[in-house]
């Protein structure tokens, strides 16, 4: 029996909330200790490792989740092959990453940052496989526990390095040691919950996985490069400090996506099984999922703006004063990014990954031009290239989310749904007025809190959500059922 969506939401939300707090603390301590330049050096290592891990993973994580959701017994026959493919690919990706960092001409310290982060790639890929299986089985609590453990371990490593004044290399080494240990532990737990022969490899299964995962690979690598463009462009067109002005808030705001991330992760396997068993039920679930994603993401955006200049800059330190506008603009990207993530999972569930891949390639090409152009423009006009990068980010996120609305099942945007979004929009408009009027006299924190309160009050007073909506959504959330579908790669 699958766990209900509600229980999985609780597990993922609790895990995401825990990791959000821990990650926020971690990436407020590190920038304050290392400063903009040191943060930029670490940021380059983070991005290179993440990008290389995405490439080496061959896009199989989403495929694994979908296929386990459809037929777990069949997945046991090839999951070990997928793990060994990822380990081998991770070793190759780590080597290439280090060689590229040297070839680009990065300073020695930056090359060392890339090298130490690259060593994590096999561990990252093993962990991603375990998470994908847990998601496919719809037992999200295990993934949440491991995620919190990982982030807590990284925080402890950072605190030890900072307390011991070990410098940037000490921070990098201690924070990178934890993921390796967690990956091994996660593999042992996975084998207990999902028995399979670890020391087995099928060439036939490897060939099938390679072929079927091609669209997923194109999607993941395109979007990984897409999100890494700004850091690479800033590192080449500006300075490490400018990378730090962008990377520090980016790491913090990445954690603020926990609400749409929770929704996307939890509903993906359910969408996959419903599409295989009864496609007619997709519309109702898609409608409710998009409504809650938009409503919650707007509230988080307003809350993030409230924490911008007055709070985050104060915590990061006076050296990050130029990151103030970056933080505000970056907060605005939370809504389109969250909606796009949910729509992409809907597309995967309904076998439309090739269309997502095409959009990803086009978006990547456009992002390179937009990022470079705006970085140079804002550097010359305002002396803040990082702000140009984040303006390019929100521009592309809005455009991409608009295009991906095509993946919502036909009938999702009914007259009733459009009426709902008008009410939410009116509530947002009232909040925006309060934010603009109160910013100068009250500051970002007070005006932001008032904007959040006005938005929430508007949603309730305009009855964007009614009792019948809540009960309908509740029945869908608490429903659990057996998976009868059979599917193999």
PDB file of N, CA, C and O in Angstrom, residues 95-120:
ATOM      1  N   UNK A  95      36.856  13.395 -12.901  1.00  0.00           N
ATOM      2  CA  UNK A  95      38.139  13.602 -13.584  1.00  0.00           C
ATOM      3  C   UNK A  95      38.052  14.725 -14.603  1.00  0.00           C
ATOM      4  O   UNK A  95      38.918  15.609 -14.663  1.00  0.00           O
ATOM      5  N   UNK A  96      36.992  14.700 -15.396  1.00  0.00           N
ATOM      6  CA  UNK A  96      36.815  15.737 -16.418  1.00  0.00           C
ATOM      7  C   UNK A  96      36.652  17.112 -15.778  1.00  0.00           C
ATOM      8  O   UNK A  96      37.190  18.116 -16.280  1.00  0.00           O
ATOM      9  N   UNK A  97      35.925  17.187 -14.664  1.00  0.00           N
ATOM     10  CA  UNK A  97      35.704  18.468 -13.984  1.00  0.00           C
ATOM     11  C   UNK A  97      37.017  19.098 -13.548  1.00  0.00           C
ATOM     12  O   UNK A  97      37.248  20.310 -13.730  1.00  0.00           O
ATOM     13  N   UNK A  98      37.886  18.293 -12.970  1.00  0.00           N
ATOM     14  CA  UNK A  98      39.176  18.810 -12.501  1.00  0.00           C
ATOM     15  C   UNK A  98      40.028  19.281 -13.675  1.00  0.00           C
ATOM     16  O   UNK A  98      40.645  20.362 -13.637  1.00  0.00           O
ATOM     17  N   UNK A  99      40.056  18.494 -14.744  1.00  0.00           N
ATOM     18  CA  UNK A  99      40.854  18.868 -15.921  1.00  0.00           C
ATOM     19  C   UNK A  99      40.326  20.156 -16.552  1.00  0.00           C
ATOM     20  O   UNK A  99      41.105  21.014 -16.986  1.00  0.00           O
ATOM     21  N   UNK A 100      39.014  20.309 -16.599  1.00  0.00           N
ATOM     22  CA  UNK A 100      38.432  21.520 -17.177  1.00  0.00           C
ATOM     23  C   UNK A 100      38.747  22.744 -16.329  1.00  0.00           C
ATOM     24  O   UNK A 100      39.009  23.834 -16.864  1.00  0.00           O
ATOM     25  N   UNK A 101      38.707  22.589 -14.997  1.00  0.00           N
ATOM     26  CA  UNK A 101      39.027  23.713 -14.112  1.00  0.00           C
ATOM     27  C   UNK A 101      40.457  24.185 -14.331  1.00  0.00           C
ATOM     28  O   UNK A 101      40.740  25.392 -14.321  1.00  0.00           O
ATOM     29  N   UNK A 102      41.348  23.231 -14.568  1.00  0.00           N
ATOM     30  CA  UNK A 102      42.741  23.582 -14.853  1.00  0.00           C
ATOM     31  C   UNK A 102      42.852  24.248 -16.220  1.00  0.00           C
ATOM     32  O   UNK A 102      43.547  25.258 -16.388  1.00  0.00           O
ATOM     33  N   UNK A 103      42.135  23.694 -17.209  1.00  0.00           N
ATOM     34  CA  UNK A 103      42.203  24.225 -18.576  1.00  0.00           C
ATOM     35  C   UNK A 103      41.642  25.635 -18.678  1.00  0.00           C
ATOM     36  O   UNK A 103      42.158  26.468 -19.440  1.00  0.00           O
ATOM     37  N   UNK A 104      40.594  25.918 -17.911  1.00  0.00           N
ATOM     38  CA  UNK A 104      39.988  27.254 -17.943  1.00  0.00           C
ATOM     39  C   UNK A 104      40.952  28.304 -17.401  1.00  0.00           C
ATOM     40  O   UNK A 104      40.878  29.479 -17.766  1.00  0.00           O
ATOM     41  N   UNK A 105      41.869  27.867 -16.544  1.00  0.00           N
ATOM     42  CA  UNK A 105      42.835  28.805 -15.986  1.00  0.00           C
ATOM     43  C   UNK A 105      42.436  29.383 -14.648  1.00  0.00           C
ATOM     44  O   UNK A 105      42.902  30.463 -14.266  1.00  0.00           O
ATOM     45  N   UNK A 106      41.565  28.670 -13.919  1.00  0.00           N
ATOM     46  CA  UNK A 106      41.183  29.140 -12.593  1.00  0.00           C
ATOM     47  C   UNK A 106      42.408  29.190 -11.680  1.00  0.00           C
ATOM     48  O   UNK A 106      43.349  28.386 -11.830  1.00  0.00           O
ATOM     49  N   UNK A 107      42.427  30.077 -10.690  1.00  0.00           N
ATOM     50  CA  UNK A 107      43.511  30.099  -9.703  1.00  0.00           C
ATOM     51  C   UNK A 107      43.599  28.772  -8.957  1.00  0.00           C
ATOM     52  O   UNK A 107      42.633  27.997  -8.912  1.00  0.00           O
ATOM     53  N   UNK A 108      44.740  28.540  -8.328  1.00  0.00           N
ATOM     54  CA  UNK A 108      44.982  27.255  -7.658  1.00  0.00           C
ATOM     55  C   UNK A 108      43.910  26.935  -6.616  1.00  0.00           C
ATOM     56  O   UNK A 108      43.430  25.805  -6.532  1.00  0.00           O
ATOM     57  N   UNK A 109      43.532  27.924  -5.814  1.00  0.00           N
ATOM     58  CA  UNK A 109      42.543  27.682  -4.772  1.00  0.00           C
ATOM     59  C   UNK A 109      41.188  27.310  -5.363  1.00  0.00           C
ATOM     60  O   UNK A 109      40.476  26.450  -4.820  1.00  0.00           O
ATOM     61  N   UNK A 110      40.818  27.922  -6.472  1.00  0.00           N
ATOM     62  CA  UNK A 110      39.560  27.585  -7.131  1.00  0.00           C
ATOM     63  C   UNK A 110      39.612  26.179  -7.708  1.00  0.00           C
ATOM     64  O   UNK A 110      38.628  25.430  -7.640  1.00  0.00           O
ATOM     65  N   UNK A 111      40.758  25.805  -8.273  1.00  0.00           N
ATOM     66  CA  UNK A 111      40.924  24.439  -8.799  1.00  0.00           C
ATOM     67  C   UNK A 111      40.796  23.421  -7.677  1.00  0.00           C
ATOM     68  O   UNK A 111      40.161  22.365  -7.840  1.00  0.00           O
ATOM     69  N   UNK A 112      41.383  23.715  -6.515  1.00  0.00           N
ATOM     70  CA  UNK A 112      41.264  22.805  -5.376  1.00  0.00           C
ATOM     71  C   UNK A 112      39.813  22.697  -4.920  1.00  0.00           C
ATOM     72  O   UNK A 112      39.345  21.607  -4.544  1.00  0.00           O
ATOM     73  N   UNK A 113      39.068  23.801  -4.938  1.00  0.00           N
ATOM     74  CA  UNK A 113      37.651  23.768  -4.586  1.00  0.00           C
ATOM     75  C   UNK A 113      36.887  22.851  -5.542  1.00  0.00           C
ATOM     76  O   UNK A 113      36.072  22.019  -5.107  1.00  0.00           O
ATOM     77  N   UNK A 114      37.157  22.995  -6.822  1.00  0.00           N
ATOM     78  CA  UNK A 114      36.515  22.131  -7.819  1.00  0.00           C
ATOM     79  C   UNK A 114      36.890  20.679  -7.581  1.00  0.00           C
ATOM     80  O   UNK A 114      36.037  19.775  -7.633  1.00  0.00           O
ATOM     81  N   UNK A 115      38.165  20.413  -7.302  1.00  0.00           N
ATOM     82  CA  UNK A 115      38.635  19.034  -7.129  1.00  0.00           C
ATOM     83  C   UNK A 115      37.972  18.361  -5.930  1.00  0.00           C
ATOM     84  O   UNK A 115      37.483  17.223  -6.030  1.00  0.00           O
ATOM     85  N   UNK A 116      37.947  19.047  -4.787  1.00  0.00           N
ATOM     86  CA  UNK A 116      37.348  18.447  -3.592  1.00  0.00           C
ATOM     87  C   UNK A 116      35.841  18.232  -3.767  1.00  0.00           C
ATOM     88  O   UNK A 116      35.299  17.216  -3.320  1.00  0.00           O
ATOM     89  N   UNK A 117      35.179  19.171  -4.415  1.00  0.00           N
ATOM     90  CA  UNK A 117      33.751  18.990  -4.656  1.00  0.00           C
ATOM     91  C   UNK A 117      33.505  17.880  -5.685  1.00  0.00           C
ATOM     92  O   UNK A 117      32.502  17.162  -5.599  1.00  0.00           O
ATOM     93  N   UNK A 118      34.409  17.735  -6.652  1.00  0.00           N
ATOM     94  CA  UNK A 118      34.244  16.700  -7.678  1.00  0.00           C
ATOM     95  C   UNK A 118      34.326  15.301  -7.084  1.00  0.00           C
ATOM     96  O   UNK A 118      33.686  14.358  -7.587  1.00  0.00           O
ATOM     97  N   UNK A 119      35.100  15.136  -6.010  1.00  0.00           N
ATOM     98  CA  UNK A 119      35.207  13.826  -5.373  1.00  0.00           C
ATOM     99  C   UNK A 119      33.881  13.355  -4.804  1.00  0.00           C
ATOM    100  O   UNK A 119      33.689  12.162  -4.540  1.00  0.00           O
ATOM    101  N   UNK A 120      32.956  14.285  -4.619  1.00  0.00           N
ATOM    102  CA  UNK A 120      31.645  13.946  -4.067  1.00  0.00           C
ATOM    103  C   UNK A 120      30.697  13.352  -5.116  1.00  0.00           C
ATOM    104  O   UNK A 120      29.655  12.817  -4.756  1.00  0.00           O
TER     105      UNK A 120
END
